[in-house]
Tab-separated table of C-alpha atoms in Angstrom:
chain	number	residue	atom	x	y	z
U	1	MET	CA	-86.048	79.198	0.145
U	2	GLU	CA	-85.250	82.680	0.386
U	3	ARG	CA	-82.886	85.468	1.387
U	4	VAL	CA	-82.184	89.009	1.855
U	5	TRP	CA	-79.909	91.071	-0.204
U	6	GLY	CA	-77.173	93.166	1.964
U	7	ALA	CA	-78.524	93.290	4.710
U	8	PRO	CA	-75.809	95.207	6.160
U	9	ASP	CA	-75.991	97.238	3.051
U	10	LEU	CA	-79.320	98.769	3.873
U	11	LEU	CA	-78.497	99.220	7.839
U	12	ARG	CA	-75.714	101.902	5.665
U	13	LEU	CA	-78.425	103.096	3.404
U	14	ALA	CA	-81.014	103.209	5.500
U	15	GLY	CA	-78.865	105.694	8.121
U	16	VAL	CA	-77.935	107.356	4.854
U	17	LEU	CA	-81.255	108.552	3.927
U	18	ALA	CA	-83.467	108.864	6.762
U	19	LEU	CA	-83.203	111.972	6.144
U	20	SER	CA	-85.075	114.761	7.224
U	21	LEU	CA	-87.193	116.951	4.564
U	22	LEU	CA	-89.186	119.639	6.388
U	23	PHE	CA	-93.098	120.849	4.924
U	24	PHE	CA	-94.591	123.770	6.809
U	25	GLY	CA	-98.404	123.851	6.956
U	26	LEU	CA	-99.962	127.022	6.295
U	27	SER	CA	-101.764	127.342	9.606
U	28	ALA	CA	-99.894	125.015	12.189
U	29	PRO	CA	-100.098	125.769	15.890
U	30	ALA	CA	-96.493	127.222	16.755
U	31	SER	CA	-97.262	124.570	19.728
U	32	ALA	CA	-97.467	121.582	17.330
U	33	ALA	CA	-95.225	118.840	16.664
U	34	PRO	CA	-94.547	118.412	13.677
U	35	LEU	CA	-95.675	115.120	11.932
U	36	ARG	CA	-92.840	112.510	11.276
U	37	VAL	CA	-94.260	111.075	7.764
U	38	GLY	CA	-92.726	107.483	6.826
U	39	LEU	CA	-91.416	107.770	2.188
U	40	ASP	CA	-89.348	104.547	1.000
U	41	SER	CA	-86.165	105.612	-0.096
U	42	ASN	CA	-86.523	103.435	-3.411
U	43	TYR	CA	-89.770	103.170	-5.062
U	44	PRO	CA	-90.110	104.408	-7.967
U	45	PRO	CA	-92.073	106.778	-9.400
U	46	PHE	CA	-93.820	107.208	-6.038
U	47	SER	CA	-90.978	108.651	-3.791
U	48	LEU	CA	-87.012	108.257	-4.366
U	49	VAL	CA	-84.218	109.464	-2.803
U	50	ASP	CA	-81.602	110.207	-5.759
U	51	ARG	CA	-78.095	110.212	-5.471
U	52	ARG	CA	-77.427	113.492	-4.835
U	53	GLY	CA	-79.897	113.375	-1.853
U	54	HIS	CA	-83.398	114.432	-3.882
U	55	ALA	CA	-86.737	113.611	-3.276
U	56	SER	CA	-89.053	112.933	-5.618
U	57	GLY	CA	-92.112	111.167	-6.234
U	58	PHE	CA	-96.078	110.706	-6.665
U	59	ASP	CA	-96.068	109.980	-2.930
U	60	LEU	CA	-93.952	113.025	-1.997
U	61	GLU	CA	-96.386	115.073	-3.526
U	62	VAL	CA	-99.246	113.632	-2.197
U	63	ALA	CA	-98.359	113.982	1.577
U	64	GLU	CA	-96.988	117.818	1.637
U	65	GLU	CA	-100.347	118.352	-0.268
U	66	LEU	CA	-102.254	116.402	3.469
U	67	CYS	CA	-100.067	118.478	5.442
U	68	ARG	CA	-101.078	121.560	3.688
U	69	ALA	CA	-104.742	120.516	3.797
U	70	MET	CA	-104.247	119.469	8.233
U	71	GLY	CA	-102.633	122.691	8.599
U	72	ARG	CA	-99.908	120.334	10.276
U	73	GLN	CA	-95.960	120.913	9.611
U	74	CYS	CA	-94.378	117.228	9.035
U	75	GLU	CA	-91.219	115.918	8.681
U	76	PHE	CA	-90.324	113.262	5.885
U	77	VAL	CA	-88.341	110.515	6.376
U	78	PHE	CA	-86.804	108.130	3.457
U	79	LEU	CA	-86.983	104.191	4.825
U	80	PRO	CA	-86.839	100.985	2.886
U	81	LEU	CA	-90.381	99.785	3.632
U	82	ASP	CA	-89.403	96.983	6.139
U	83	GLY	CA	-87.169	99.890	8.463
U	84	LEU	CA	-90.584	102.026	7.883
U	85	LEU	CA	-92.386	99.031	9.171
U	86	GLU	CA	-90.748	98.748	11.969
U	87	SER	CA	-90.020	102.567	12.468
U	88	MET	CA	-94.262	102.902	12.299
U	89	ARG	CA	-94.302	99.550	14.713
U	90	ASN	CA	-92.086	100.997	17.445
U	91	GLY	CA	-93.662	104.752	17.739
U	92	GLY	CA	-90.709	106.482	15.257
U	93	LEU	CA	-93.696	107.667	12.903
U	94	ASP	CA	-96.889	109.121	12.635
U	95	LEU	CA	-97.672	108.410	9.412
U	96	LEU	CA	-96.576	106.198	6.616
U	97	LEU	CA	-97.591	106.038	2.976
U	98	GLY	CA	-98.231	103.387	0.301
U	99	VAL	CA	-99.549	100.361	2.345
U	100	SER	CA	-102.387	97.510	2.508
U	101	GLU	CA	-104.454	96.740	5.313
U	102	THR	CA	-102.988	93.754	7.384
U	103	ASP	CA	-104.426	91.625	10.094
U	104	GLY	CA	-101.001	91.989	11.130
U	105	ARG	CA	-100.088	95.749	10.457
U	106	ARG	CA	-102.901	96.193	12.133
U	107	GLU	CA	-101.624	94.891	14.724
U	108	PHE	CA	-99.636	98.113	15.633
U	109	MET	CA	-100.896	100.558	13.492
U	110	ASP	CA	-104.407	102.122	11.999
U	111	PHE	CA	-104.945	102.825	8.651
U	112	SER	CA	-106.871	105.953	6.547
U	113	LYS	CA	-109.135	105.436	4.165
U	114	PRO	CA	-107.732	104.607	1.512
U	115	TYR	CA	-106.402	106.709	-1.438
U	116	PHE	CA	-105.496	104.944	-4.538
U	117	ARG	CA	-106.280	100.996	-5.613
U	118	ALA	CA	-103.418	98.686	-7.610
U	119	ARG	CA	-103.112	94.939	-8.055
U	120	SER	CA	-99.806	93.019	-8.124
U	121	VAL	CA	-98.312	91.883	-11.020
U	122	TYR	CA	-94.888	89.526	-12.144
U	123	ILE	CA	-92.309	91.459	-14.770
U	124	GLY	CA	-90.243	89.567	-16.345
U	125	ARG	CA	-88.602	88.731	-20.122
U	126	PRO	CA	-91.201	87.741	-22.659
U	127	GLY	CA	-92.079	84.122	-22.575
U	128	ASP	CA	-89.884	83.608	-19.418
U	129	MET	CA	-92.127	82.744	-16.788
U	130	GLY	CA	-89.949	78.898	-16.497
U	131	THR	CA	-88.154	76.967	-13.922
U	132	GLY	CA	-84.692	79.314	-13.700
U	133	LYS	CA	-81.844	78.442	-12.870
U	134	ASP	CA	-81.476	74.733	-11.913
U	135	GLY	CA	-85.263	74.257	-11.828
U	136	VAL	CA	-85.761	77.212	-9.342
U	137	VAL	CA	-87.340	80.815	-10.214
U	138	ARG	CA	-85.995	83.812	-8.831
U	139	ILE	CA	-88.289	86.348	-7.683
U	140	GLY	CA	-87.779	89.714	-5.899
U	141	ALA	CA	-89.853	92.039	-3.982
U	142	ARG	CA	-89.998	94.634	-1.853
U	143	GLY	CA	-88.952	93.719	1.958
U	144	GLY	CA	-91.431	94.136	3.926
U	145	SER	CA	-94.839	93.919	1.476
U	146	VAL	CA	-97.610	91.871	1.050
U	147	GLN	CA	-96.277	90.346	-1.980
U	148	VAL	CA	-93.267	88.456	0.016
U	149	GLY	CA	-96.177	87.184	2.284
U	150	HIS	CA	-97.787	85.550	-1.018
U	151	LEU	CA	-94.671	84.338	-2.681
U	152	ARG	CA	-93.937	82.427	0.694
U	153	ASN	CA	-96.590	81.222	0.884
U	154	ARG	CA	-97.832	80.137	-2.754
U	155	ARG	CA	-94.394	79.594	-4.646
U	156	ALA	CA	-92.410	78.841	-1.527
U	157	GLU	CA	-90.532	75.278	-2.984
U	158	ARG	CA	-90.537	76.258	-5.942
U	159	ALA	CA	-89.006	79.757	-6.004
U	160	GLU	CA	-85.714	81.669	-4.102
U	161	VAL	CA	-87.438	84.810	-2.717
U	162	VAL	CA	-85.098	87.065	-2.471
U	163	GLN	CA	-86.104	91.126	-0.914
U	164	ALA	CA	-84.745	94.209	-1.685
U	165	GLU	CA	-85.686	97.451	-1.917
U	166	PHE	CA	-87.988	98.099	-5.367
U	167	GLY	CA	-85.155	100.313	-7.710
U	168	ARG	CA	-83.116	97.703	-6.618
U	169	LEU	CA	-85.013	94.700	-7.755
U	170	LEU	CA	-85.066	96.244	-10.908
U	171	ASP	CA	-81.520	96.540	-11.172
U	172	MET	CA	-80.544	93.323	-10.748
U	173	LEU	CA	-83.567	91.816	-13.406
U	174	CYS	CA	-82.069	94.085	-15.724
U	175	ALA	CA	-78.342	92.493	-14.723
U	176	GLY	CA	-80.265	88.746	-15.505
U	177	GLU	CA	-79.575	88.144	-10.932
U	178	LEU	CA	-83.536	87.872	-10.988
U	179	ASP	CA	-85.970	85.477	-13.501
U	180	LEU	CA	-88.797	87.575	-12.312
U	181	VAL	CA	-89.873	91.270	-10.214
U	182	LEU	CA	-93.155	90.858	-8.248
U	183	ALA	CA	-94.104	94.352	-7.836
U	184	ASN	CA	-97.149	96.867	-7.582
U	185	ASP	CA	-98.497	97.097	-11.045
U	186	LEU	CA	-98.040	101.020	-10.718
U	187	ALA	CA	-95.007	100.916	-9.753
U	188	GLY	CA	-94.489	97.856	-12.798
U	189	TYR	CA	-96.075	100.023	-15.903
U	190	SER	CA	-93.796	102.412	-15.137
U	191	PHE	CA	-91.000	100.823	-15.304
U	192	LEU	CA	-91.721	99.403	-18.551
U	193	LEU	CA	-92.399	102.407	-19.834
U	194	SER	CA	-89.108	103.509	-19.653
U	195	GLU	CA	-85.899	103.070	-21.688
U	196	ARG	CA	-84.218	100.346	-19.492
U	197	GLY	CA	-87.909	98.045	-19.853
U	198	ARG	CA	-88.452	97.471	-23.221
U	199	ASP	CA	-87.077	94.135	-22.976
U	200	PHE	CA	-89.307	93.446	-20.689
U	201	GLU	CA	-93.000	93.455	-20.147
U	202	VAL	CA	-96.127	92.141	-17.388
U	203	LEU	CA	-96.098	88.077	-17.152
U	204	GLY	CA	-99.775	86.514	-17.454
U	205	ASP	CA	-102.421	88.846	-15.739
U	206	PRO	CA	-103.037	90.821	-12.597
U	207	LEU	CA	-102.729	88.481	-10.085
U	208	PRO	CA	-106.502	87.360	-8.369
U	209	LEU	CA	-107.479	90.243	-5.989
U	210	ASP	CA	-108.267	87.302	-3.909
U	211	SER	CA	-105.066	86.767	-3.127
U	212	PHE	CA	-104.141	90.251	-2.251
U	213	PRO	CA	-105.802	93.963	-1.042
U	214	SER	CA	-106.406	95.924	-4.051
U	215	LEU	CA	-106.693	99.421	-1.848
U	216	VAL	CA	-103.736	101.276	-0.540
U	217	ASN	CA	-103.914	103.270	2.647
U	218	ILE	CA	-102.186	105.485	5.344
U	219	GLY	CA	-100.509	103.635	8.248
U	220	VAL	CA	-101.716	105.845	11.543
U	221	ARG	CA	-99.897	105.472	14.671
U	222	LYS	CA	-101.472	103.652	16.595
U	223	GLY	CA	-104.240	104.324	18.464
U	224	GLU	CA	-104.679	108.074	17.230
U	225	GLU	CA	-108.058	108.003	15.936
U	226	GLY	CA	-108.053	111.769	15.895
U	227	LEU	CA	-105.130	112.209	13.219
U	228	ARG	CA	-106.939	109.253	11.604
U	229	GLU	CA	-110.001	111.027	10.809
U	230	GLU	CA	-108.390	114.453	10.307
U	231	LEU	CA	-106.280	112.641	7.847
U	232	ASN	CA	-109.273	111.287	5.971
U	233	ARG	CA	-110.819	114.840	5.891
U	234	ALA	CA	-107.852	115.896	3.492
U	235	ILE	CA	-108.104	112.825	2.286
U	236	ARG	CA	-110.923	113.996	0.615
U	237	SER	CA	-110.162	117.914	0.590
U	238	ILE	CA	-107.425	116.755	-1.613
U	239	ARG	CA	-109.357	114.340	-4.037
U	240	PHE	CA	-113.004	116.978	-4.037
U	241	SER	CA	-110.834	119.819	-4.923
U	242	GLY	CA	-108.861	117.728	-7.628
U	243	VAL	CA	-105.245	118.870	-6.396
U	244	PHE	CA	-105.045	114.822	-5.872
U	245	GLY	CA	-105.811	114.502	-10.012
U	246	ARG	CA	-103.135	116.577	-10.605
U	247	ILE	CA	-100.865	114.535	-8.973
U	248	ASN	CA	-101.984	111.621	-10.565
U	249	ARG	CA	-101.810	113.016	-14.011
U	250	ASN	CA	-98.135	113.876	-13.010
U	251	TYR	CA	-97.466	110.416	-12.696
U	252	PHE	CA	-99.999	108.317	-14.692
U	253	PRO	CA	-101.977	108.381	-17.682
U	254	TYR	CA	-104.884	106.577	-15.878
U	255	THR	CA	-106.980	107.660	-12.771
U	256	LEU	CA	-105.853	105.620	-9.417
U	257	TYR	CA	-108.954	105.660	-7.576
């Protein structure tokens, strides 16, 4: 069974968080249209818009430096992941940070070279990999994520799959409304190191590499080969210049690539 948490609330949230932040490339041609760059609105520590409208996160800083390296003006659009994927499908975005390449996604967008690696893990209370309430385990995963697809295929008969933004899933886990969250290990470990995460842990080993793509890419508007090549050059540039490593150290105690 499966339910999507608060769809009307997410739609209202999307309207509020589809805000734009302008970052001006140092050498962008005056006639060049800004690139519309999608970022998750509630996916700490990768990207987050707080209640005051302040945006922060690893992916935001990476995106800013990529825009600088390309010499392009960029407009950052914050939405839940499923809204970002839909916007990319409809041609509303030029780039989308932090997505893995899958057969389904290749139908409506192209992909950059990977810019970091990640695994998927279950997060819950120690020893709590049991059957859950009424014999059904309540498992949360980001709406639109590869983790949702895994749960549908592997645990559909034994789990209630709850889709929501990552930050909301953590709230539900802490409140006892979920038994487990299946998430990117980097986001999961960041939560476990926080004050709220001290009562939780990674349960079991990371899921096998053949279960999920481990490489994380940037989605590119379909058919824009020139933009994809420009972006790949920018990824190489910020990696070899040490800029990516500096951002990496601000958020994670180990190298992501």
